Amino acid sequence: MLAALPPAVQRPGFDRGALKPGIVHLGLGAFMRAHLAVYTDDALDAGAGPAWGISGVSLRQCDTRDALAPQQGLYTLALRDGDGERLRVIGSVLEALVAPEDPNVVAERIAHADTRIVSLTVTEKAYASQAPGSATATVVQGLALRHVRGLGPVTLLSLDNLPANGRVLSRGVLALAERLGGAALHDWIAAGCTFPCSMVDRIVPRTTDADRDRIGAALGAHDAWPVVAEPYIDWVLEDCFAAGRPDWPGVRCVATQGDVAAWERLKLRMVNGAHSALVYLGVVAGWATVDVAIGQPAMQRFIAALLRDEVEPTLTGLAVPPDFRTRLLQRFANPALAHRCAQIAMDGSQKIPQRLLATVRDRLAAGASIEQLAMALAGWLHFLRGHDEAGESYAVDDPLAAALQAQWRQAQALASATARAEHLTRFAPVFGDLAGEPRLVAALAPRLQSLSERGVVATLGA
C-alpha cells in the first residue's frame, strides 16, 4: 500500500528488503516507535547502510506484535500540534518478537552475528528486577550465548528516564551475569560491552481508537497501531559504542557520561519534574489532559514559578537555553496531543525520587526555599487518596500502590497536619534520607492541609 498513499505522507526512502536487524530493542512501546525508530529511519534515509534495521521485542504482551506483524513492521507516526497533523510511515522496525512466548528466540536474536546494539525502553521500575523474563535477565541470556559462541561484544543502550541510565543498566547486567555465568561471563561483558548514558525527550501520548480512525481515513489504509507525538524531539548520547552505530541525524553525541549528566538533570527536573508536578494535581482536580491542566491560570503560574525559582538554579554545569522554560510550557499546552494526566501519573514511587526529590536535596543543601517543590510533592501525596474532587474514584497505578495508600490512611488518623506530613515522609522507598526532614515537613504540612480542605484551585491560587 505504500505507493498508493497520499503524496503528503512521508514514507521510507531506503530498501527495506536489504536491511539486517543490527539493533535489538527491548520494550517495543509507543515512545521507542516515536523516538529511536524515527532517528534510525532518518539515518537509513541518509544512507547509513543496511546494517541498522531494528528487531523489536515486547517483554510482556503480544498486542504490539499482533498489530505490526501483518504490516511487516510498518506503522504511521502522526506529529500533532496546533497547526494540524503530519503523517509519516516508519520503516526501520523489521520484526516484533514477544519474549514470554519464547525467550530463547529473543536470546538468539541478541546472540546473532548481525546484532551490534541492544537498546531498552522498559520504564524506571524494570531496572530493579533480575527475575527470569525481566529485561536484565533477557539481556544476560543473550550475552551468555554470544560469549559461548565466540561472537564480539555489543552496546547495551538504555533510553529510559534514569540518572546515569547506562551505569544503572551496567550494574544490573554485570551483577546478574556473575550470578548466572560466573566470573568468565562477567569479565567478558565488562571488558568488551559498553553501556552509554543517554537523555531522550519527546511527548508521546497513548494512541486511541479515534487516532486510528482519523489516521486511517487520511491514509486511505488501515494502520492497526499508529503512534502520535509532538513535533519536538531530542537525544543526547554518550558516544561509546562497542560495535559501531548508525549516524543518527540530529543526535547530540558527547564524549563522557558527565557530559550527558547535565542534560539528564535538565530533562528529569524540568520536563519530567514539571509533568509530575502538574498531573497529580490535575487528576485530583478533574483536569483530564495536560493541555487542560496547564491552561488553568493558577497552574501555569505555579509551574512557571517552580521551574524558574527552584529547579533552574540547581542545573549547574549547563547553560539552560534561554527559551527552554517558555518552549516547555508551550509543549505542555499543545491541544492536539490530548496527553492524559492519568498516563503520566503512573508509577509515581519510581519517578518522584529522580524528578522532584533530587532537586529538593540540592535546594535544602544550599539553604534555599522548597515552597514550589513542596506543592508538587503535596500534589502526589494528596493524589494517593484515590478519588477526585467530584468524588470519582481513579486507580493509583503504581508497583507500591498498596503500601503507599496504607501509609496515606495511617497519616489521616493523626491529629495535626504536621504529624500527617511527617508520617508520609517516613515512606522510605521513596523519601529515603529525607524521612522526617523538618524543613520538608514544614513546607508540606500546610499544603497538604489546604489541598484537603480547600481543593486544588484555591491552594494553587494561594
Short mmCIF file of C-alpha atoms in Angstrom, two decimals, residues 49-390:
data_model
loop_
_atom_site.label_atom_id
_atom_site.label_comp_id
_atom_site.label_asym_id
_atom_site.label_seq_id
_atom_site.Cartn_x
_atom_site.Cartn_y
_atom_site.Cartn_z
CA GLY A 49 23.60 1.32 5.17
CA PRO A 50 21.60 -1.87 5.59
CA ALA A 51 23.11 -3.00 8.93
CA TRP A 52 20.79 -0.95 11.13
CA GLY A 53 17.30 -2.36 10.95
CA ILE A 54 15.50 -2.88 14.27
CA SER A 55 14.22 -6.11 15.80
CA GLY A 56 11.65 -5.05 18.40
CA VAL A 57 10.87 -7.11 21.49
CA SER A 58 7.78 -6.91 23.68
CA LEU A 59 8.61 -8.15 27.17
CA ARG A 60 5.06 -8.69 28.41
CA GLN A 61 2.23 -8.72 25.86
CA CYS A 62 1.67 -9.71 22.26
CA ASP A 63 -0.59 -6.81 21.25
CA THR A 64 2.10 -4.71 19.53
CA ARG A 65 3.38 -7.75 17.60
CA ASP A 66 -0.15 -8.71 16.60
CA ALA A 67 -0.75 -5.21 15.28
CA LEU A 68 2.56 -4.76 13.44
CA ALA A 69 3.25 -8.25 12.06
CA PRO A 70 0.57 -8.12 9.33
CA GLN A 71 2.01 -4.71 8.36
CA GLN A 72 5.57 -6.10 8.15
CA GLY A 73 6.56 -3.71 10.93
CA LEU A 74 5.37 -0.59 9.14
CA TYR A 75 3.35 1.98 11.09
CA THR A 76 2.42 5.64 10.92
CA LEU A 77 3.92 8.43 13.02
CA ALA A 78 1.47 11.33 13.38
CA LEU A 79 3.09 14.58 14.52
CA ARG A 80 0.43 16.84 16.00
CA ASP A 81 0.29 20.45 17.13
CA GLY A 82 -1.96 23.47 16.74
CA ASP A 83 -1.12 23.67 13.03
CA GLY A 84 -2.50 20.21 12.31
CA GLU A 85 -1.16 16.71 11.75
CA ARG A 86 1.68 15.46 9.55
CA LEU A 87 1.89 11.75 8.72
CA ARG A 88 4.98 9.64 8.11
CA VAL A 89 5.34 5.88 7.65
CA ILE A 90 8.30 4.48 9.62
CA GLY A 91 10.16 1.53 8.09
CA SER A 92 13.10 0.84 10.41
CA VAL A 93 11.30 -1.81 12.52
CA LEU A 94 11.66 -5.15 10.74
CA GLU A 95 10.05 -7.56 13.19
CA ALA A 96 8.28 -7.75 16.53
CA LEU A 97 9.10 -10.60 18.94
CA VAL A 98 7.26 -11.48 22.16
CA ALA A 99 9.66 -12.62 24.88
CA PRO A 100 7.15 -14.53 27.11
CA GLU A 101 6.12 -16.70 24.16
CA ASP A 102 9.70 -17.89 23.53
CA PRO A 103 12.55 -16.29 25.48
CA ASN A 104 15.04 -18.35 23.50
CA VAL A 105 14.07 -16.58 20.27
CA VAL A 106 14.96 -13.23 21.84
CA ALA A 107 18.23 -14.56 23.24
CA GLU A 108 19.10 -15.95 19.81
CA ARG A 109 18.42 -12.57 18.24
CA ILE A 110 20.74 -10.85 20.74
CA ALA A 111 23.32 -13.55 20.01
CA HIS A 112 23.02 -13.17 16.21
CA ALA A 113 26.12 -12.09 14.34
CA ASP A 114 24.22 -9.13 12.84
CA THR A 115 23.34 -7.64 16.26
CA ARG A 116 25.51 -4.73 17.34
CA ILE A 117 23.27 -2.74 19.70
CA VAL A 118 20.75 -3.91 22.33
CA SER A 119 18.64 -0.95 23.43
CA LEU A 120 15.93 -0.63 26.06
CA THR A 121 12.86 1.44 26.95
CA VAL A 122 11.42 -0.60 29.81
CA THR A 123 10.42 2.16 32.34
CA GLU A 124 12.18 3.04 35.56
CA LYS A 125 10.76 0.20 37.66
CA ALA A 126 12.09 -2.56 35.38
CA TYR A 127 15.76 -1.95 36.20
CA ALA A 128 15.36 -3.30 39.73
CA SER A 129 14.14 -6.68 38.52
CA GLN A 130 16.50 -9.56 37.83
CA ALA A 131 13.80 -12.22 37.73
CA PRO A 132 13.59 -14.65 34.82
CA GLY A 133 11.98 -12.91 31.88
CA SER A 134 12.95 -9.43 33.08
CA ALA A 135 14.79 -7.06 30.76
CA THR A 136 18.07 -7.61 32.61
CA ALA A 137 17.71 -11.40 32.53
CA THR A 138 16.86 -11.32 28.82
CA VAL A 139 19.97 -9.27 28.07
CA VAL A 140 22.22 -11.56 30.12
CA GLN A 141 20.80 -14.68 28.48
CA GLY A 142 21.61 -13.28 25.03
CA LEU A 143 25.08 -12.09 26.06
CA ALA A 144 25.86 -15.50 27.53
CA LEU A 145 25.14 -17.08 24.13
CA ARG A 146 27.37 -14.54 22.39
CA HIS A 147 30.17 -15.35 24.83
CA VAL A 148 29.86 -19.12 24.38
CA ARG A 149 29.82 -18.80 20.58
CA GLY A 150 32.85 -16.53 20.46
CA LEU A 151 30.96 -13.56 19.00
CA GLY A 152 32.02 -9.98 19.61
CA PRO A 153 30.66 -7.67 22.30
CA VAL A 154 27.73 -5.31 21.75
CA THR A 155 26.50 -1.99 23.07
CA LEU A 156 23.78 -2.01 25.75
CA LEU A 157 21.89 1.27 25.38
CA SER A 158 19.31 2.48 27.91
CA LEU A 159 16.80 5.08 26.72
CA ASP A 160 14.87 5.31 29.99
CA ASN A 161 14.44 8.34 32.25
CA LEU A 162 17.00 7.43 34.90
CA PRO A 163 20.05 9.41 36.04
CA ALA A 164 23.19 7.74 34.63
CA ASN A 165 20.92 5.19 32.95
CA GLY A 166 23.82 3.41 31.26
CA ARG A 167 25.60 2.93 34.58
CA VAL A 168 22.40 1.65 36.20
CA LEU A 169 21.99 -0.88 33.38
CA SER A 170 25.66 -1.89 33.61
CA ARG A 171 25.43 -2.63 37.33
CA GLY A 172 22.34 -4.78 36.90
CA VAL A 173 23.67 -6.72 33.92
CA LEU A 174 27.10 -7.36 35.45
CA ALA A 175 25.67 -8.46 38.80
CA LEU A 176 23.27 -10.93 37.17
CA ALA A 177 25.91 -12.15 34.73
CA GLU A 178 28.26 -13.01 37.58
CA ARG A 179 25.49 -14.79 39.46
CA LEU A 180 24.35 -16.85 36.48
CA GLY A 181 27.52 -17.22 34.42
CA GLY A 182 30.34 -16.71 36.86
CA ALA A 183 33.44 -14.58 36.56
CA ALA A 184 34.12 -15.54 32.94
CA LEU A 185 30.85 -14.07 31.63
CA HIS A 186 31.09 -11.06 33.96
CA ASP A 187 34.63 -10.26 32.84
CA TRP A 188 33.83 -10.72 29.13
CA ILE A 189 30.94 -8.26 29.36
CA ALA A 190 32.91 -5.78 31.48
CA ALA A 191 35.90 -5.85 29.13
CA GLY A 192 34.10 -5.55 25.80
CA CYS A 193 30.49 -4.38 26.04
CA THR A 194 29.69 -0.70 26.51
CA PHE A 195 26.82 0.98 28.34
CA PRO A 196 26.38 4.56 27.06
CA CYS A 197 24.31 7.03 29.04
CA SER A 198 21.66 8.98 27.20
CA MET A 199 18.93 11.58 27.58
CA VAL A 200 15.79 11.27 25.46
CA ASP A 201 12.86 13.64 25.12
CA ARG A 202 9.57 13.58 23.23
CA ILE A 203 5.97 13.69 24.46
CA VAL A 204 4.15 10.59 23.20
CA PRO A 205 0.55 10.13 24.40
CA ARG A 206 -1.21 6.78 24.26
CA THR A 207 -2.83 6.00 20.89
CA THR A 208 -6.64 5.96 20.95
CA ASP A 209 -9.21 4.37 18.68
CA ALA A 210 -10.09 7.88 17.50
CA ASP A 211 -6.45 8.31 16.46
CA ARG A 212 -6.60 5.05 14.48
CA ASP A 213 -9.81 6.10 12.74
CA ARG A 214 -8.54 9.58 11.86
CA ILE A 215 -5.14 8.39 10.63
CA GLY A 216 -6.67 5.52 8.67
CA ALA A 217 -9.02 7.94 6.91
CA ALA A 218 -6.11 10.21 5.99
CA LEU A 219 -4.03 7.28 4.71
CA GLY A 220 -6.82 5.53 2.87
CA ALA A 221 -5.49 2.37 4.55
CA HIS A 222 -5.87 0.73 7.95
CA ASP A 223 -2.97 1.08 10.42
CA ALA A 224 -3.55 -1.17 13.44
CA TRP A 225 -1.21 0.78 15.71
CA PRO A 226 -0.07 4.25 14.65
CA VAL A 227 1.86 6.44 17.07
CA VAL A 228 1.03 10.07 17.93
CA ALA A 229 3.73 12.51 19.11
CA GLU A 230 4.62 16.16 19.38
CA PRO A 231 6.98 17.63 16.74
CA TYR A 232 9.73 18.28 19.34
CA ILE A 233 12.38 15.56 19.70
CA ASP A 234 15.76 15.41 21.45
CA TRP A 235 18.53 12.90 22.19
CA VAL A 236 21.87 13.39 23.94
CA LEU A 237 24.14 10.35 23.74
CA GLU A 238 27.46 9.29 25.26
CA ASP A 239 29.41 8.21 22.19
CA CYS A 240 30.94 4.91 23.30
CA PHE A 241 29.81 2.02 21.10
CA ALA A 242 31.40 -1.42 21.10
CA ALA A 243 30.46 -2.37 17.54
CA GLY A 244 29.60 0.86 15.76
CA ARG A 245 26.34 2.76 15.46
CA PRO A 246 24.22 4.48 12.82
CA ASP A 247 24.97 8.11 12.08
CA TRP A 248 21.72 9.29 13.67
CA PRO A 249 20.96 12.79 12.28
CA GLY A 250 20.28 15.44 14.93
CA VAL A 251 21.63 13.49 17.92
CA ARG A 252 23.95 15.40 20.27
CA CYS A 253 26.83 12.95 20.70
CA VAL A 254 29.07 13.80 23.67
CA ALA A 255 32.30 12.31 24.98
CA THR A 256 31.53 11.27 28.56
CA GLN A 257 28.78 10.32 30.98
CA GLY A 258 29.43 13.61 32.75
CA ASP A 259 28.52 15.49 29.57
CA VAL A 260 25.22 13.60 29.41
CA ALA A 261 24.52 14.11 33.13
CA ALA A 262 23.87 17.84 32.81
CA TRP A 263 21.29 17.21 30.07
CA GLU A 264 19.78 14.38 32.14
CA ARG A 265 19.24 16.77 35.04
CA LEU A 266 17.66 19.30 32.69
CA LYS A 267 15.23 16.71 31.29
CA LEU A 268 14.40 14.95 34.57
CA ARG A 269 13.98 18.10 36.63
CA MET A 270 12.45 20.49 34.11
CA VAL A 271 10.39 18.34 31.74
CA ASN A 272 9.61 15.26 33.85
CA GLY A 273 9.53 17.15 37.16
CA ALA A 274 7.07 19.70 35.81
CA HIS A 275 4.96 16.92 34.28
CA SER A 276 4.72 15.17 37.65
CA ALA A 277 4.00 18.44 39.47
CA LEU A 278 1.14 19.09 37.07
CA VAL A 279 -0.53 15.71 36.59
CA TYR A 280 -1.25 14.64 40.17
CA LEU A 281 -2.95 17.93 40.91
CA GLY A 282 -4.66 17.69 37.52
CA VAL A 283 -6.11 14.23 38.21
CA VAL A 284 -7.47 15.31 41.61
CA ALA A 285 -8.96 18.49 40.16
CA GLY A 286 -10.60 16.58 37.31
CA TRP A 287 -8.46 18.05 34.51
CA ALA A 288 -8.08 15.04 32.24
CA THR A 289 -5.29 16.19 29.93
CA VAL A 290 -2.06 18.14 30.28
CA ASP A 291 -3.17 20.97 27.99
CA VAL A 292 -6.35 21.49 30.04
CA ALA A 293 -4.37 21.50 33.30
CA ILE A 294 -1.68 23.92 32.11
CA GLY A 295 -4.45 26.10 30.67
CA GLN A 296 -5.61 26.90 34.22
CA PRO A 297 -4.02 30.29 35.08
CA ALA A 298 -3.12 29.25 38.64
CA MET A 299 -1.49 26.04 37.41
CA GLN A 300 0.50 27.87 34.75
CA ARG A 301 1.78 30.37 37.33
CA PHE A 302 2.72 27.55 39.70
CA ILE A 303 4.65 25.52 37.09
CA ALA A 304 6.44 28.62 35.80
CA ALA A 305 7.47 29.59 39.34
CA LEU A 306 8.58 26.03 40.16
CA LEU A 307 10.86 25.92 37.14
CA ARG A 308 12.17 29.48 37.35
CA ASP A 309 12.71 29.83 41.09
CA GLU A 310 13.56 26.35 42.35
CA VAL A 311 14.52 23.98 39.53
CA GLU A 312 16.65 26.09 37.19
CA PRO A 313 19.04 27.25 39.96
CA THR A 314 20.03 23.59 40.54
CA LEU A 315 21.05 22.97 36.91
CA THR A 316 24.75 23.60 37.33
CA GLY A 317 27.21 22.66 34.62
CA LEU A 318 24.81 23.51 31.80
CA ALA A 319 23.73 26.79 30.30
CA VAL A 320 19.96 26.32 30.20
CA PRO A 321 18.74 27.54 26.81
CA PRO A 322 17.13 30.93 27.45
CA ASP A 323 13.79 29.97 25.92
CA PHE A 324 13.66 26.44 27.34
CA ARG A 325 11.04 27.17 30.01
CA THR A 326 8.82 29.10 27.60
CA ARG A 327 9.03 26.36 24.98
CA LEU A 328 8.31 23.71 27.59
CA LEU A 329 5.11 25.44 28.68
CA GLN A 330 4.13 25.69 25.02
CA ARG A 331 4.75 21.96 24.60
CA PHE A 332 2.51 21.20 27.57
CA ALA A 333 -0.18 23.47 26.12
CA ASN A 334 -0.26 21.61 22.77
CA PRO A 335 -4.03 21.00 22.40
CA ALA A 336 -3.62 18.40 19.66
CA LEU A 337 -1.90 15.78 21.85
CA ALA A 338 -4.62 15.29 24.49
CA HIS A 339 -1.93 13.72 26.71
CA ARG A 340 -3.82 12.20 29.61
CA CYS A 341 -2.70 13.17 33.12
CA ALA A 342 -3.51 9.67 34.36
CA GLN A 343 -1.00 8.16 31.93
CA ILE A 344 1.85 10.32 33.24
CA ALA A 345 0.74 9.73 36.83
CA MET A 346 1.59 6.03 36.67
CA ASP A 347 4.47 4.65 38.78
CA GLY A 348 4.93 7.78 40.89
CA SER A 349 7.00 5.97 43.51
CA GLN A 350 9.58 5.15 40.83
CA LYS A 351 9.63 8.66 39.33
CA ILE A 352 9.33 11.10 42.23
CA PRO A 353 12.85 10.46 43.63
CA GLN A 354 14.56 11.47 40.36
CA ARG A 355 12.08 14.09 39.19
CA LEU A 356 11.48 16.04 42.41
CA LEU A 357 13.37 14.77 45.46
CA ALA A 358 16.82 15.12 43.91
CA THR A 359 16.03 18.81 43.39
CA VAL A 360 14.71 19.08 46.96
CA ARG A 361 18.01 17.71 48.30
CA ASP A 362 20.03 20.24 46.30
CA ARG A 363 17.84 23.12 47.46
CA LEU A 364 18.00 22.08 51.11
CA ALA A 365 21.77 21.63 50.93
CA ALA A 366 22.03 25.19 49.63
CA GLY A 367 19.71 26.50 52.36
CA ALA A 368 17.23 27.57 49.67
CA SER A 369 13.44 27.51 49.69
CA ILE A 370 11.39 24.50 48.55
CA GLU A 371 7.93 26.08 48.58
CA GLN A 372 7.01 25.14 44.99
CA LEU A 373 8.66 21.70 45.20
CA ALA A 374 6.67 21.02 48.37
CA MET A 375 3.49 21.91 46.46
CA ALA A 376 4.40 19.37 43.78
CA LEU A 377 5.10 16.67 46.38
CA ALA A 378 1.91 17.51 48.25
CA GLY A 379 0.02 17.01 45.00
CA TRP A 380 1.39 13.48 44.63
CA LEU A 381 0.70 12.58 48.27
CA HIS A 382 -2.82 14.01 48.05
CA PHE A 383 -3.38 12.01 44.83
CA LEU A 384 -2.85 8.79 46.82
CA ARG A 385 -6.34 9.13 48.34
CA GLY A 386 -7.73 7.63 45.12
CA HIS A 387 -10.65 9.93 44.28
CA ASP A 388 -11.01 13.34 42.67
CA GLU A 389 -12.80 16.42 43.95
CA ALA A 390 -16.04 15.29 42.34
#
